Short mmCIF file of C-alpha atoms and ligand atoms in Angstrom, two decimals:
data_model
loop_
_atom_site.label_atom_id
_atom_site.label_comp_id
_atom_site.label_asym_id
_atom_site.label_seq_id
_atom_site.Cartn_x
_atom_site.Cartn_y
_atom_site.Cartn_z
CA UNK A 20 -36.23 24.01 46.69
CA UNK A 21 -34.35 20.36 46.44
CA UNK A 22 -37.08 17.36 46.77
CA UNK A 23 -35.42 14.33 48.76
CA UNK A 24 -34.21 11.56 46.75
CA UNK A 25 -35.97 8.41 46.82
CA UNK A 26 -35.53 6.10 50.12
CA UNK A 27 -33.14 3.28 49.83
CA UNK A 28 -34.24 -0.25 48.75
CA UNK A 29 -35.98 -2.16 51.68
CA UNK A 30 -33.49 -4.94 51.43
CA UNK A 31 -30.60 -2.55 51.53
CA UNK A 32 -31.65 -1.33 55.19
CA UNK A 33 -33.09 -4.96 56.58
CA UNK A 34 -29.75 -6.86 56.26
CA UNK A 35 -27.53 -5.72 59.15
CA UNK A 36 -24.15 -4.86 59.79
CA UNK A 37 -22.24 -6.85 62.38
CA UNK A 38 -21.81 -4.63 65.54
CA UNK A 39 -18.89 -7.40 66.28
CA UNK A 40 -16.89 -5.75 63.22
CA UNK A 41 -16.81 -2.39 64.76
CA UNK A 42 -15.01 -4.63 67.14
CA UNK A 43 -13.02 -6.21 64.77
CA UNK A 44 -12.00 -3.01 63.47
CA UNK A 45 -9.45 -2.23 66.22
CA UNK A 46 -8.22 -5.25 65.62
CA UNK A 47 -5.85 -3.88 62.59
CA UNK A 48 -3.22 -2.63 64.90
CA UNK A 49 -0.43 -4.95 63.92
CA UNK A 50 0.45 -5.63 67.85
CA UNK A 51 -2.96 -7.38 68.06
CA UNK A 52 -2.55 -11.32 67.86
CA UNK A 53 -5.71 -12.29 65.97
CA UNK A 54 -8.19 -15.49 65.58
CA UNK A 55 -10.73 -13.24 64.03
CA UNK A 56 -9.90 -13.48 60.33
CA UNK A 57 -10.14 -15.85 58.57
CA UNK A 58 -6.95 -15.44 56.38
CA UNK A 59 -4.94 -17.77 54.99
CA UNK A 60 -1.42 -17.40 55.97
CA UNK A 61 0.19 -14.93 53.54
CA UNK A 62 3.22 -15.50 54.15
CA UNK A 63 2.65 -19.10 52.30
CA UNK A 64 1.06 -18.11 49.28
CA UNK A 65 3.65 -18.96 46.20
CA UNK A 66 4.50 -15.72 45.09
CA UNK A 67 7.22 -16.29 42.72
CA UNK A 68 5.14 -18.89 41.29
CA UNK A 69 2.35 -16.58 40.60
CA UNK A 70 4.36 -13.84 39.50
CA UNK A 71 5.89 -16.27 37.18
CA UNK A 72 2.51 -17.39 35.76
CA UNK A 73 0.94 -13.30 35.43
CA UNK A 74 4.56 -12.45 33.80
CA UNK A 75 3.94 -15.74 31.56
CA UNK A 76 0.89 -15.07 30.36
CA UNK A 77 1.08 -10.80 29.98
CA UNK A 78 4.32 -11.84 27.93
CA UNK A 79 2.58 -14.62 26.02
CA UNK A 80 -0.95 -13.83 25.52
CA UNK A 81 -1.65 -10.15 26.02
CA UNK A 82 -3.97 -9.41 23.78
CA UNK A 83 -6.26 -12.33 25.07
CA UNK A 84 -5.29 -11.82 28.67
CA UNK A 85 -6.43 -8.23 28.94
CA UNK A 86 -9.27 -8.86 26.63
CA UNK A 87 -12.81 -9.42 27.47
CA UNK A 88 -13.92 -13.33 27.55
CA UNK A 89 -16.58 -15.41 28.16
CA UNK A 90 -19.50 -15.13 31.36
CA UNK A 91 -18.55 -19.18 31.73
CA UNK A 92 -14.97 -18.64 32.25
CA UNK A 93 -11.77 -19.54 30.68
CA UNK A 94 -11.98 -23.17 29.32
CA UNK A 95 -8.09 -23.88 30.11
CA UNK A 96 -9.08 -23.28 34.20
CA UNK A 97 -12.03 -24.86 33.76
CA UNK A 98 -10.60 -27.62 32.57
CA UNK A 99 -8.30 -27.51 35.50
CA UNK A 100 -10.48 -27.27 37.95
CA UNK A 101 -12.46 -30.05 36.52
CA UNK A 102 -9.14 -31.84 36.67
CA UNK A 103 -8.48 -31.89 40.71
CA UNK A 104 -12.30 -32.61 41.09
CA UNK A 105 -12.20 -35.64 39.38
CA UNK A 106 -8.90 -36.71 40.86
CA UNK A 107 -10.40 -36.30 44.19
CA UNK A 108 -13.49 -38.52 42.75
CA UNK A 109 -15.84 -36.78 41.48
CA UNK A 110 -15.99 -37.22 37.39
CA UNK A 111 -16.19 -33.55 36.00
CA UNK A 112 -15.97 -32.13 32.44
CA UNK A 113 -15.04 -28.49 32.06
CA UNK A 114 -18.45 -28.12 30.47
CA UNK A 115 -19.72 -28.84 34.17
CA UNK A 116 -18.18 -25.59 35.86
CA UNK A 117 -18.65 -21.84 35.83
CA UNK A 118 -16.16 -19.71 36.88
CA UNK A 119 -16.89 -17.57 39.60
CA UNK A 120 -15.62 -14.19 41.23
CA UNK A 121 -14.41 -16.22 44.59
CA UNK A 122 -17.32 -18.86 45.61
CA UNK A 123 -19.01 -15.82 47.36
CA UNK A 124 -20.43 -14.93 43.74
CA UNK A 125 -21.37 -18.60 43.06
CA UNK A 126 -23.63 -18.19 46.15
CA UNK A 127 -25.14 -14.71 44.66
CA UNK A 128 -25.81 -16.27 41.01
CA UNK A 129 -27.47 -19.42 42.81
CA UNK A 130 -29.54 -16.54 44.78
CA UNK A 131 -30.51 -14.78 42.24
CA UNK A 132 -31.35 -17.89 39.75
CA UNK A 133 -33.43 -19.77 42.31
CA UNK A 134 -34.92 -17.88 45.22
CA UNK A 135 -38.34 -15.84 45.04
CA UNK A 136 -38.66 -13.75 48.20
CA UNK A 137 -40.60 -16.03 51.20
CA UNK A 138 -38.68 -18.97 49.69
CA UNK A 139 -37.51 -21.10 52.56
CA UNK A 140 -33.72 -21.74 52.74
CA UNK A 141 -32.55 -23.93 55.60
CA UNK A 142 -28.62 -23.61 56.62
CA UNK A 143 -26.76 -24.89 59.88
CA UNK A 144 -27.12 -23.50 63.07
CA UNK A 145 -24.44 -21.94 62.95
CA UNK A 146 -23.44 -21.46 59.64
CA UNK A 147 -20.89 -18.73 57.16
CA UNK A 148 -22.36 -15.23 58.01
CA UNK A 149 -21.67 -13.67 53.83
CA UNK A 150 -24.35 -16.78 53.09
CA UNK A 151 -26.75 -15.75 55.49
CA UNK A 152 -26.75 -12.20 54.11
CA UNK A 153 -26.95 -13.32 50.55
CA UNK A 154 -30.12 -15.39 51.54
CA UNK A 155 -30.65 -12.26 53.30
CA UNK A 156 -30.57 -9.38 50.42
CA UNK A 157 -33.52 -11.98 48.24
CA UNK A 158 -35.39 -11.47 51.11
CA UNK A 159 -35.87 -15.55 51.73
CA UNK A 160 -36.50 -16.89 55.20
CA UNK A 161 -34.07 -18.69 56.52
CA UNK A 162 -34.89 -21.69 58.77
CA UNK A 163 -31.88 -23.37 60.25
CA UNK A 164 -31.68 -27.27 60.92
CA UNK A 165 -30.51 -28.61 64.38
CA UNK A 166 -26.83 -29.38 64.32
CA UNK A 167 -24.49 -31.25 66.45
CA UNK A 168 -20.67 -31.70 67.10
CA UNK A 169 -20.79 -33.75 63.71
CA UNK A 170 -22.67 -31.19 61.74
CA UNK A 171 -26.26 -30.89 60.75
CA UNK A 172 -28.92 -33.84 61.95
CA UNK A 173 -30.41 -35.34 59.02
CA UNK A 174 -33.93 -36.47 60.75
CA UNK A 175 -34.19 -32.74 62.14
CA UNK A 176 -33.57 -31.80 58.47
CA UNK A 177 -36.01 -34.25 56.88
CA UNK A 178 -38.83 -33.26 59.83
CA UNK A 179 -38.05 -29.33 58.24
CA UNK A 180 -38.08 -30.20 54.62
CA UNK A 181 -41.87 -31.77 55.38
CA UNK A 182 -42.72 -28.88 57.39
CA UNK A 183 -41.23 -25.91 55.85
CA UNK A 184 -41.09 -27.16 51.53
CA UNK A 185 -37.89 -25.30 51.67
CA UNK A 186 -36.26 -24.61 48.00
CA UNK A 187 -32.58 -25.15 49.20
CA UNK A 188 -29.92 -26.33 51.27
CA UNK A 189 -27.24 -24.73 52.44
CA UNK A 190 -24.65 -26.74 53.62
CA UNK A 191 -20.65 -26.48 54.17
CA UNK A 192 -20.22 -30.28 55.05
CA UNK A 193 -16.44 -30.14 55.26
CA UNK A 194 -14.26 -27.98 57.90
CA UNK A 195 -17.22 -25.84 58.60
CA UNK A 196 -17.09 -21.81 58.82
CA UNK A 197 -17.58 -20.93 61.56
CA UNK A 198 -17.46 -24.70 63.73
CA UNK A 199 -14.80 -26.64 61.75
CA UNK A 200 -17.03 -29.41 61.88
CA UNK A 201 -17.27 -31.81 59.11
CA UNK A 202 -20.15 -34.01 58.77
CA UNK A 203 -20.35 -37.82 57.98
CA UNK A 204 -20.21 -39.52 55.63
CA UNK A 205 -23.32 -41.99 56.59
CA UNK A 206 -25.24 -38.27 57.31
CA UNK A 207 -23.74 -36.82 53.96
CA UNK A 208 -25.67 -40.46 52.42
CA UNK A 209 -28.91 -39.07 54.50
CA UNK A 210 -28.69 -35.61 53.76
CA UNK A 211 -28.60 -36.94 49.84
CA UNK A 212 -31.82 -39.49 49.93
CA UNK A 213 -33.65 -36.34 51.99
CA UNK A 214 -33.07 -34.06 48.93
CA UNK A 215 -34.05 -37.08 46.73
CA UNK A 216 -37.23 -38.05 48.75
CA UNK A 217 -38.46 -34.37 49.20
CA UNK A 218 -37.06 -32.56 46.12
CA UNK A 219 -34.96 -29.60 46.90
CA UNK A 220 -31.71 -28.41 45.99
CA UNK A 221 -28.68 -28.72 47.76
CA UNK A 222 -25.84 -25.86 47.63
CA UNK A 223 -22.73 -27.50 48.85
CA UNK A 224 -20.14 -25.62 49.54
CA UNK A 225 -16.31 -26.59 50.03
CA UNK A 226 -13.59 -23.84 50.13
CA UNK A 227 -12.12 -25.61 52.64
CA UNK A 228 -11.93 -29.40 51.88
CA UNK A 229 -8.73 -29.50 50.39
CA UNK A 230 -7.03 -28.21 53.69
CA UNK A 231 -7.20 -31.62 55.23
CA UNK A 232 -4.11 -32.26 57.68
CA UNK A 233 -5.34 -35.35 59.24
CA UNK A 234 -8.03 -38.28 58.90
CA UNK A 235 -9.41 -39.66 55.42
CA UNK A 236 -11.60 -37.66 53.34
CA UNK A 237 -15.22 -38.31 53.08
CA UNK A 238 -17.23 -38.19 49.48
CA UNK A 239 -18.67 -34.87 48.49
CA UNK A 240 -22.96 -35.04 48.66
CA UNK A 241 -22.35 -34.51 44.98
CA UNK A 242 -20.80 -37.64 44.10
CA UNK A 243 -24.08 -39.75 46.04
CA UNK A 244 -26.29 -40.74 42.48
CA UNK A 245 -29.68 -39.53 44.56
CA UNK A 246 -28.23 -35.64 45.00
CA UNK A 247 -26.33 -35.48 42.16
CA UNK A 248 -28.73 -33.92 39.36
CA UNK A 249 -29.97 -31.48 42.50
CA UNK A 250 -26.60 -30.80 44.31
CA UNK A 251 -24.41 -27.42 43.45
CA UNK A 252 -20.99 -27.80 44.27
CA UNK A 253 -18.93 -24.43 44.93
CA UNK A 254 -15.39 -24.33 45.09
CA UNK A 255 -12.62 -21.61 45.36
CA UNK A 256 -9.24 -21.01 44.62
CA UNK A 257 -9.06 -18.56 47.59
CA UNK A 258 -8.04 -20.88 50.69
CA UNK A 259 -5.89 -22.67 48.41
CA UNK A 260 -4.02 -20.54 46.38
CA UNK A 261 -4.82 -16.62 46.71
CA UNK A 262 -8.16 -14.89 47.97
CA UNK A 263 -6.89 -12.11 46.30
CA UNK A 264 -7.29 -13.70 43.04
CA UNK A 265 -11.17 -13.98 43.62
CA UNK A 266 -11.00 -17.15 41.60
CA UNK A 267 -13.75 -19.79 42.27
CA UNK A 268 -16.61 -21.61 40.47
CA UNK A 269 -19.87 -23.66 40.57
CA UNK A 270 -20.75 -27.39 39.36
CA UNK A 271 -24.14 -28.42 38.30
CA UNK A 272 -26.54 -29.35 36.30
CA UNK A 273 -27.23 -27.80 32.40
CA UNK A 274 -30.35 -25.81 33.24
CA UNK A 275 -29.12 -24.01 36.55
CA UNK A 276 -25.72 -23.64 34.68
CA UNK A 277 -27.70 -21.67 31.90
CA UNK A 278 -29.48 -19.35 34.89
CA UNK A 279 -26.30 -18.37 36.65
CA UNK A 280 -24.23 -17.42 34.09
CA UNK A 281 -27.33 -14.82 32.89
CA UNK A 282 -27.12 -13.88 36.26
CA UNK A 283 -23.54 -13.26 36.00
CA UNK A 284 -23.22 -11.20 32.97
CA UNK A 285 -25.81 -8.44 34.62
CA UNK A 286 -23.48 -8.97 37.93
CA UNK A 287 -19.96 -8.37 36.20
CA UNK A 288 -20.24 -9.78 32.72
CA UNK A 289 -16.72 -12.30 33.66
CA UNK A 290 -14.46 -12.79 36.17
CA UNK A 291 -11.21 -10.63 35.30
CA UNK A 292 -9.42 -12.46 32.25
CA UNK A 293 -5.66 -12.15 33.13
CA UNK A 294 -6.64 -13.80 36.94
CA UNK A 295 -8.07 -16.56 35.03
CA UNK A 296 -5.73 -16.89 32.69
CA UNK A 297 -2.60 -16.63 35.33
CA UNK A 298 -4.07 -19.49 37.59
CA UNK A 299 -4.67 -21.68 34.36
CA UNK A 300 -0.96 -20.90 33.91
CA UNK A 301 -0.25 -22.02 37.71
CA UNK A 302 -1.82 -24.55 37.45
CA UNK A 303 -0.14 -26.67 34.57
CA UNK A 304 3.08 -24.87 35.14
CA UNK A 305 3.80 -25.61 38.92
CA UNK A 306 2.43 -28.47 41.38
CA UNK A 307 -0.21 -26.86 43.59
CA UNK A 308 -0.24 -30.21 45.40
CA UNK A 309 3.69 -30.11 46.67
CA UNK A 310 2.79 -26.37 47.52
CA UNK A 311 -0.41 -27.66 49.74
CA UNK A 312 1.29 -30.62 51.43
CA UNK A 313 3.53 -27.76 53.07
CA UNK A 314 0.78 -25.19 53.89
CA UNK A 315 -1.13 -27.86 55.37
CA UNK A 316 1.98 -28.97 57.57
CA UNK A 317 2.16 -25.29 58.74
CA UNK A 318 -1.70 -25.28 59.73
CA UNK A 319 -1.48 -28.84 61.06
CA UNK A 320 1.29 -27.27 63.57
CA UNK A 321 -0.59 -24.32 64.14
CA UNK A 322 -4.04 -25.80 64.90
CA UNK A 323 -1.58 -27.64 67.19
CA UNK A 324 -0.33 -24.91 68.88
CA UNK A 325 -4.15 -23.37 69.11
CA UNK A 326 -5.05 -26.75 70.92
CA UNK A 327 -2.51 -26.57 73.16
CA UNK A 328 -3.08 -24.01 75.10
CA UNK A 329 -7.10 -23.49 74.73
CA UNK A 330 -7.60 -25.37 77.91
CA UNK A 331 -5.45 -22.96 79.85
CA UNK A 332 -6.83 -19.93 78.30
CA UNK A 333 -10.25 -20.54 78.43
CA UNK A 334 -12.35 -20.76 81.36
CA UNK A 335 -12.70 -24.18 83.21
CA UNK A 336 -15.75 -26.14 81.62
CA UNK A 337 -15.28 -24.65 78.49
CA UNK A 338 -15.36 -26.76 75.39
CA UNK A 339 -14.29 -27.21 72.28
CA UNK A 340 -13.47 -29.36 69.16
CA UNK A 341 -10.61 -30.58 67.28
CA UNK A 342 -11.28 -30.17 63.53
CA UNK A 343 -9.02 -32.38 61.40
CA UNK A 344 -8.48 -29.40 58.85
CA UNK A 345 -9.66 -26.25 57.27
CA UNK A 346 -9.09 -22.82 59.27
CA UNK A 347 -11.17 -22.77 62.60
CA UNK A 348 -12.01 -23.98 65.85
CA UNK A 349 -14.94 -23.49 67.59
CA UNK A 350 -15.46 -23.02 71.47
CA UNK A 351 -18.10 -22.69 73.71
CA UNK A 352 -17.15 -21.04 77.20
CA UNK A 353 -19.50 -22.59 80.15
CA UNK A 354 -23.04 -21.32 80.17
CA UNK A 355 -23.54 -17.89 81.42
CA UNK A 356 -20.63 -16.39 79.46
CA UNK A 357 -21.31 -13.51 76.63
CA UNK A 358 -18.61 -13.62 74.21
CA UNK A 359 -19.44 -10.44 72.52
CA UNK A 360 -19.10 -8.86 75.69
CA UNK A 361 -15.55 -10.42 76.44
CA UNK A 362 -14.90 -9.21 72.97
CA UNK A 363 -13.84 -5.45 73.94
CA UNK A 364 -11.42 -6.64 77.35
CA UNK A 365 -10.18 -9.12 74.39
CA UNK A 366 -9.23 -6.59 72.16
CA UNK A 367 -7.87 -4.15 74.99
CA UNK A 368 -5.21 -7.13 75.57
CA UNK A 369 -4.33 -7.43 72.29
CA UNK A 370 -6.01 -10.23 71.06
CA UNK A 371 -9.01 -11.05 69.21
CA UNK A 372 -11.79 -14.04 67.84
CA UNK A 373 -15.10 -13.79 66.95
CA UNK A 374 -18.30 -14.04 69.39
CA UNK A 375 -20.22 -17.22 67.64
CA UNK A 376 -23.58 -15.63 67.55
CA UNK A 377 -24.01 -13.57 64.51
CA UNK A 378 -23.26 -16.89 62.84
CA UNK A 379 -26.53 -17.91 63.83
CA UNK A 380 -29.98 -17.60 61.81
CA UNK A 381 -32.22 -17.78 64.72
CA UNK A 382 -31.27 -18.32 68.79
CA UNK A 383 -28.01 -17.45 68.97
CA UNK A 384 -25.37 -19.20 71.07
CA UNK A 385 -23.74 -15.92 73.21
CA UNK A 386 -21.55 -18.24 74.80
CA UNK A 387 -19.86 -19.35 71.32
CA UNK A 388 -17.10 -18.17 69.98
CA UNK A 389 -14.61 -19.10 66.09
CA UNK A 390 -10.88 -18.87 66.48
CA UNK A 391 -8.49 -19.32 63.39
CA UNK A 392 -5.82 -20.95 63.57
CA UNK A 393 -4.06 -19.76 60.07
CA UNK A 394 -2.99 -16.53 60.37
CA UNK A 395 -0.29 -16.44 62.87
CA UNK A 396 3.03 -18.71 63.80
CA UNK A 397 2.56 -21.00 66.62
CA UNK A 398 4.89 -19.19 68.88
CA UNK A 399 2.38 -15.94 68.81
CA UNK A 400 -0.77 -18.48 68.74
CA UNK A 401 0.86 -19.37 72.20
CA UNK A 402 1.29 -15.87 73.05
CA UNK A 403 -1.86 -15.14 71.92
CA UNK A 404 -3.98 -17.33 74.08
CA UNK A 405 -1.97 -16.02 77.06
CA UNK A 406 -3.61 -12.46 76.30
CA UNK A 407 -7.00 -14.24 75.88
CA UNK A 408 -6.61 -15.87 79.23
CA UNK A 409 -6.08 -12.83 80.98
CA UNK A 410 -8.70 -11.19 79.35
CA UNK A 411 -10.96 -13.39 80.12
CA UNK A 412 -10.57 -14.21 83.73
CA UNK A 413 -12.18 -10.54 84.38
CA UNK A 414 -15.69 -12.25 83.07
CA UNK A 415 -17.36 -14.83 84.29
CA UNK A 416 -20.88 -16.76 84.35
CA UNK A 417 -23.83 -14.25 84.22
N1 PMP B 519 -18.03 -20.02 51.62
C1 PMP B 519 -17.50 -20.10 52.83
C2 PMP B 519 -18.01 -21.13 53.77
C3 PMP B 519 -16.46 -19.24 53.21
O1 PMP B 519 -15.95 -19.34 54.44
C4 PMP B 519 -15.99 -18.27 52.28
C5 PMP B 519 -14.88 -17.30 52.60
N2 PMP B 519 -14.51 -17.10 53.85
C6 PMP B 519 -16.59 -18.23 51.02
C7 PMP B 519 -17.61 -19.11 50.72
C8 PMP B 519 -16.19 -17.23 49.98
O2 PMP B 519 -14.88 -17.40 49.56
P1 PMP B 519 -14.31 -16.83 48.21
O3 PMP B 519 -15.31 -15.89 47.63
O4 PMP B 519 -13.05 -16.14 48.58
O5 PMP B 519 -14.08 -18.01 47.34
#
């Protein structure tokens, strides 16, 4: 006789798949034009630089590079990454950061260090779906705060913090994922004093900030003095550099420092040595910045090209914004319109986005919808959008 095995974990069967990446899955064909991903464009990355910098440092440093190191990361990328932070004006030691396994695992370790199932954790409506299901998997409830075209209202999110005594904040206040919308700085000021009036942490996280093609910068919540001993910044080397690496971090205080990096040693013990090492190399041997200034040029052109010809390939009333960086742009057909549905005629023209509304905590949007703009030249963004528009003139309201 064989017994059955114990059922599956309760948290392993209540976080969902996304039906929309069945979808997505047909979308690997290479004739399919796609505004699904969101992948930087690979033809950018600097790949004899980084071959240089693994060759540098497996010639150089072997025994180190291939060894096991330390759960808070390397102190030479630390001490990089600390670098560009505080040149874009936010004072930070190396002591400050933690290397991560992409920001992704920042969000896990802050997970598992601070949330108690029930915990309340607000986000933006929408907001990055990997978050929600990390949130998700500690079983907390998440309560999302009113947003707008400039990102999430801060009296909506001081009305929740009364009402709900959430324990965090999830926030990406700068080129969004999924809207591309970046938020204020006078509501970045407001989000700060709520966190300082009400006492609750604030996880803020920018993998995208440094992809700014246009307009001036606005200050990180960090750097306000009333968030900054409750505000985690994440960051990640992945939209700038290489997701493949799986190189990012997290900066904050001592004592939530001390949590996540127990946290990480029962998740993975470090993140891989030689990637480390290799981007510490890049780092002081090359000038990410020259490299940037020309990937943003290319995503400047090709957000351009997206922009272009949205109005023609999207149904008449449709709407949609015009971020000033990072990788997306988000639309909203008229009212009436199912973008999931469209999804499938989409796909069967060779084209594909995603439908906005697994993005969503609560009340989803159906008629929403996230294209990138990264992944493809402008002439097949252009060609792209005329698949999309005759996909989607067999839909319509209701
Ligand atoms: N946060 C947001 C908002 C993202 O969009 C992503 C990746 N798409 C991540 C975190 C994770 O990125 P990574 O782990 O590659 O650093």
């Amino acid at each position: 006789m064989r017994a059955d095995v114990p059922p599956l974990a309760s948290r392993a069967t209540a976080v969902a798949g996304s039906p929309v990446r069945d979808i997505l899955a047909l979308t690997a064909r290479p004739e399919v034009i796609s505004f699904a991903g969101g992948l930087p464009a690979p033809e950018l990355f600097d790949t004899a630089g980084m071959a240089a910098a693994f060759h540098a440092v497996l010639d150089e440093a072997p025994r180190s590079a291939l060894q096991y190191s330390t759960s808070e990361g390397d102190p030479g990328l630390r001490a990089a990454a600390a670098a560009r932070l505080t040149a874009r004006g936010l004072p930070t030691d190396a002591a400050d950061l933690v290397v991560t396994t992409g920001s992704q695992q920042a969000l896990s370790l802050l997970t598992a260090a601070l949330l108690e199932p029930g915990d309340v954790v607000l986000v933006e409506a929408p907001t990055y779906l990997a978050a929600l299901q990390c949130f998700q998997f500690a079983g907390a409830r998440i309560v999302p705060v009113p947003s707008d075209d400039e990102g999430l209202d801060p009296v909506a999110l001081e009305e929740l913090v009364v009402a709900e005594r959430p324990k965090l904040l999830y926030t990406i206040p700068t080129f969004q994922n999924p809207t591309g919308r970046t938020l204020p700085a006078d509501r970045r000021q407001a989000v700060a004093s709520v966190a300082e009036r009400h006492g609750l942490w604030i996880v803020e996280d920018d993998p995208y900030g440094e992809l700014r093609f246009a307009g001036e910068a606005t200050p990180w919540i960090a750097a306000y003095p009333e968030a900054a001993d409750r505000t985690v910044l994440t960051g990640s080397l992945s939209k700038i550099m290489a997701p493949g690496l799986r190189l990012g971090w997290l900066r904050g205080p001592a004592v939530l420092r001390r949590a996540c990096v127990i946290a990480k040693q029962a998740a993975d013990l470090h993140t891989p040595t030689v990637n480390q090492l290799a981007a510490a190399r890049y780092l002081s041997d090359t000038d990410l910045d020259a490299h940037l200034a020309m990937v943003r040029d290319a995503y400047r052109e090709r957000r351009d090209a997206l922009l272009a010809g949205l109005g023609e390939a999207l149904p008449e009333g449709s709407r949609w914004n015009e971020p000033e960086g990072g990788m997306f742009v988000w639309a909203s057909l008229p009212p009436g319109y199912d973008a999931t549905a469209a999804l499938r005629d989409a796909v069967a023209h060779d084209v594909a986005y995603v439908p906005g509304a697994p993005f969503f905590a609560s009340d989803p949007d159906p008629a929403t919808l996230r294209l990138s703009f990264v992944t493809h030249t402008p002439a097949e963004i252009t060609e792209g959008l005329r698949r999309l528009s005759k996909a989607l003139r067999g839909h319509s309201a209701g």
